[in-house]
Coordinates of C-alpha atoms in Angstrom, one line a residue:
X29 CA -0.2 0.0 0.1
X30 CA 1.4 3.1 -1.1
X31 CA 1.1 6.4 1.1
X32 CA -0.4 7.9 -2.3
X33 CA -3.5 5.4 -2.0
X34 CA -6.6 7.0 -0.4
X35 CA -5.7 9.7 -1.8
X36 CA -8.8 12.2 -3.4
X37 CA -8.4 15.1 -5.6
X38 CA -9.0 18.5 -3.7
X39 CA -9.1 22.1 -5.8
X40 CA -6.8 24.7 -4.7
X41 CA -9.7 26.8 -3.1
X42 CA -10.4 23.8 -0.8
X43 CA -7.1 23.1 0.3
X44 CA -6.7 26.7 1.1
X45 CA -10.0 26.7 2.8
X46 CA -9.1 23.7 4.5
X47 CA -5.5 24.4 5.7
X48 CA -7.0 27.6 7.4
X49 CA -10.0 25.8 8.8
X50 CA -6.8 23.6 10.3
X51 CA -4.7 26.7 11.3
X52 CA -8.0 28.3 13.1
X53 CA -8.6 25.3 15.3
X54 CA -5.1 24.7 16.2
X55 CA -4.0 28.6 17.4
X56 CA -6.7 28.2 19.5
X57 CA -6.9 31.4 22.1
X58 CA -4.6 34.4 21.3
X59 CA -4.2 38.0 22.3
X60 CA -4.3 38.9 18.4
X61 CA -6.6 41.6 17.3
X62 CA -9.1 40.3 14.3
X63 CA -6.7 42.1 11.6
X64 CA -3.7 41.2 13.2
X65 CA -5.1 37.7 13.6
X66 CA -5.2 37.6 9.5
X67 CA -1.9 38.6 9.1
X68 CA -0.6 35.7 11.5
X69 CA -2.5 32.8 10.3
X70 CA -1.3 33.9 7.0
X71 CA 2.5 33.7 8.1
X72 CA 1.3 30.0 10.0
X73 CA -0.2 29.2 6.4
X74 CA 3.2 30.0 4.5
X75 CA 5.5 28.1 6.7
X76 CA 3.3 25.5 8.8
X77 CA 5.1 27.0 11.6
X78 CA 2.8 28.2 15.0
X79 CA 5.5 29.4 16.7
X80 CA 4.7 32.2 14.7
X81 CA 1.8 32.9 17.1
X82 CA 4.4 33.5 19.7
X83 CA 7.0 35.6 17.7
X84 CA 5.0 37.7 15.8
X85 CA 4.6 41.5 16.8
X86 CA 3.1 44.7 16.0
X87 CA 3.3 47.8 16.6
X88 CA -0.1 49.6 17.5
X89 CA -1.1 51.1 14.1
X90 CA 0.8 48.7 11.3
X91 CA -2.1 47.5 10.3
X92 CA -3.9 50.7 9.5
X93 CA -0.9 52.1 8.0
X94 CA 0.1 49.3 6.6
X95 CA -3.7 49.6 4.5
X96 CA -3.7 52.3 4.1
X97 CA -0.6 52.9 2.2
X98 CA -1.2 49.9 -0.5
X99 CA -4.7 51.6 -0.8
X100 CA -2.8 54.7 -1.9
X101 CA -0.8 52.8 -4.4
X102 CA 2.2 52.2 -2.1
X103 CA 5.8 50.9 -3.6
X104 CA 6.7 47.9 -1.4
X105 CA 10.6 48.0 -1.2
X106 CA 12.1 44.5 -0.9
X107 CA 15.6 43.2 0.5
X108 CA 15.7 40.0 -1.9
X109 CA 13.8 39.4 -5.2
X110 CA 12.5 36.5 -3.4
X111 CA 10.2 38.6 -1.6
X112 CA 9.5 40.6 -4.7
X113 CA 8.5 37.8 -6.6
X114 CA 6.0 36.4 -3.3
X115 CA 4.0 39.3 -3.2
X116 CA 1.1 39.3 -5.5
X117 CA 1.3 41.7 -7.8
X118 CA -2.0 42.3 -9.6
X119 CA -3.8 42.4 -6.5
X120 CA -0.6 45.6 -5.4
X121 CA -0.8 46.9 -8.9
X122 CA -4.5 47.4 -8.7
X123 CA -4.2 50.2 -6.1
X124 CA -1.3 51.7 -8.6
X125 CA 1.2 50.0 -6.4
X126 CA 4.7 48.5 -7.6
X127 CA 7.3 46.6 -6.3
X128 CA 10.6 47.5 -6.4
X129 CA 14.6 45.8 -5.3
X130 CA 17.6 47.6 -6.0
X131 CA 19.9 44.1 -4.6
X132 CA 20.5 42.8 -8.5
X133 CA 21.8 46.5 -9.8
X134 CA 25.2 46.6 -10.5
X135 CA 25.8 49.8 -9.1
X136 CA 24.7 48.4 -5.7
X137 CA 27.2 45.5 -6.0
X138 CA 29.8 47.8 -7.1
X139 CA 29.3 50.4 -4.3
X140 CA 28.8 47.3 -1.5
X141 CA 32.4 46.2 -2.6
X142 CA 34.1 49.8 -2.6
X143 CA 32.4 50.8 0.6
X144 CA 33.0 46.7 2.0
X145 CA 29.4 46.9 3.2
X146 CA 26.7 44.6 2.2
X147 CA 24.3 45.0 -1.1
X148 CA 21.5 44.8 1.4
X149 CA 22.5 47.7 3.1
X150 CA 23.2 49.5 0.0
X151 CA 19.9 48.5 -1.5
X152 CA 18.0 50.0 1.0
X153 CA 20.0 53.6 0.5
X154 CA 18.3 53.7 -2.7
X155 CA 15.0 53.8 -1.3
X156 CA 15.6 57.2 -1.0
X157 CA 14.9 57.9 -3.9
X158 CA 11.0 56.9 -4.4
X159 CA 8.5 58.7 -3.3
X160 CA 4.9 58.7 -2.4
X161 CA 3.8 56.0 0.3
X162 CA 6.9 53.1 0.9
X163 CA 6.3 49.9 2.9
X164 CA 9.6 48.3 3.5
X165 CA 9.6 44.2 3.2
X166 CA 12.8 42.5 4.6
X167 CA 12.7 39.3 5.3
X168 CA 16.9 38.0 4.5
X169 CA 19.3 40.3 5.7
X170 CA 19.3 42.1 9.0
X171 CA 21.9 44.7 7.4
X172 CA 19.3 46.3 5.6
X173 CA 17.1 46.4 8.3
X174 CA 19.6 47.6 10.6
X175 CA 20.1 50.3 7.7
X176 CA 16.9 51.7 7.4
X177 CA 16.5 52.3 10.9
X178 CA 19.2 53.7 11.2
X179 CA 18.6 56.1 7.8
X180 CA 15.2 56.7 9.7
X181 CA 16.7 57.9 12.8
X182 CA 18.9 59.9 11.3
X183 CA 16.2 61.9 9.4
X184 CA 17.8 60.5 5.7
X185 CA 14.9 58.7 4.7
X186 CA 11.4 60.2 6.2
X187 CA 9.6 57.8 8.1
X188 CA 8.1 55.0 5.7
X189 CA 4.2 53.9 6.5
X190 CA 5.3 50.5 7.7
X191 CA 8.5 48.7 8.2
X192 CA 8.1 44.5 8.0
X193 CA 10.9 43.3 9.7
X194 CA 11.5 39.8 9.4
X195 CA 15.3 38.6 8.4
X196 CA 15.8 35.2 9.2
X197 CA 19.4 33.9 10.7
X198 CA 21.9 34.0 13.9
X199 CA 23.6 36.5 13.4
X200 CA 22.9 40.0 14.2
X201 CA 19.1 39.0 13.9
X202 CA 17.4 39.1 16.6
X203 CA 19.2 42.6 17.3
X204 CA 18.0 43.9 14.4
X205 CA 14.5 43.1 15.3
X206 CA 14.3 44.9 18.3
X207 CA 15.9 47.6 16.8
X208 CA 13.0 47.9 14.9
X209 CA 10.4 47.6 17.5
X210 CA 11.8 50.3 19.4
X211 CA 12.3 52.7 15.9
X212 CA 10.1 55.8 15.8
X213 CA 7.9 53.5 12.6
X214 CA 4.8 51.2 12.6
X215 CA 6.2 47.5 12.6
X216 CA 5.0 44.0 11.9
X217 CA 8.4 42.2 13.2
X218 CA 9.1 38.1 14.1
X219 CA 10.9 38.0 16.7
X220 CA 14.0 35.7 17.4
X221 CA 15.9 33.8 14.9
X222 CA 12.6 33.1 12.5
X223 CA 11.8 35.0 9.6
X224 CA 12.6 35.3 5.9
X225 CA 11.2 35.8 2.3
X226 CA 8.3 33.6 2.6
X227 CA 7.6 35.2 5.7
X228 CA 7.8 39.2 4.4
X229 CA 6.0 38.0 1.3
X230 CA 3.1 36.5 3.6
X231 CA 2.4 39.4 5.5
X232 CA 2.9 41.6 2.4
X233 CA -0.3 39.6 0.5
X234 CA -2.4 39.5 4.2
X235 CA -2.0 43.2 4.3
X236 CA -2.9 43.3 0.3
X237 CA -6.3 41.0 1.0
X238 CA -7.5 42.9 3.4
X239 CA -7.2 46.3 1.9
X240 CA -9.1 44.7 -1.2
X241 CA -12.0 43.4 1.2
X242 CA -11.0 39.9 0.3
X243 CA -9.7 39.6 -3.5
X244 CA -7.1 37.4 -4.6
X245 CA -5.8 36.9 -7.9
X246 CA -2.7 35.0 -9.8
X247 CA 0.7 37.0 -9.6

C-alpha cells in the first residue's frame, strides 16, 4: 500500500480553505486583534510553523497604516528578489502600487564592494530616491533592516508607512528586529531568529487581501 492510496483530488480553493480551518483550530486562544490574526494565520499558512503565534509583534497602528498605504498605491521595497517574487503583484498594481528591489543592480554591488558593506544595506539607501508612500518588506538581511532604521532615526529617509522586519538567521538578526520594534515607525516584526522571504511576502499579501476586501488574483 503506497502513501498515495486513499488520496482524492482537492481543488486549490478547497486546499486553502481547509488549511485555514486547521490553522484556526490549532491556533486556539490568542491576544491578536482580528486584523493581526489574519496576518499571523497567513504567515502560519506559508510556513506551517505555529511558533509565529508567539513571535509576531505589531506596533499599535501597523495594520491600519500598511493597508492605508497600499490602498494609496504604495511602493513595496524588498531586500531580496525572493520577497518580491512572492508578493501578489496584480492586487498591488490594482491600487497603482509596485514592487522595487535594488539588490541585483550592478551599481549596488560595485558600491558595496568599494565600501566593504553588504549589498542589502546599499539597496536600502537606494530607496531614498523613491517618492510616495513606502512599505518596506525585509525578509532576509538584518543589515538591510539596521540600515533602514538608522536612516529613519537620522532623518535620511522619511519614516515609511510600515516596516516589515522578518530577517532570518543567527548574526545580528535578533538585535536588528528589536531595533525595529523600538524605532519611531509602524512595524510588523517576527521576534527571534525565525523569518525569511516567504514570511515577508506572506505579510504583504495578508495586508493586500485585507486592503482589497479579501480579493485574490494570480500573481
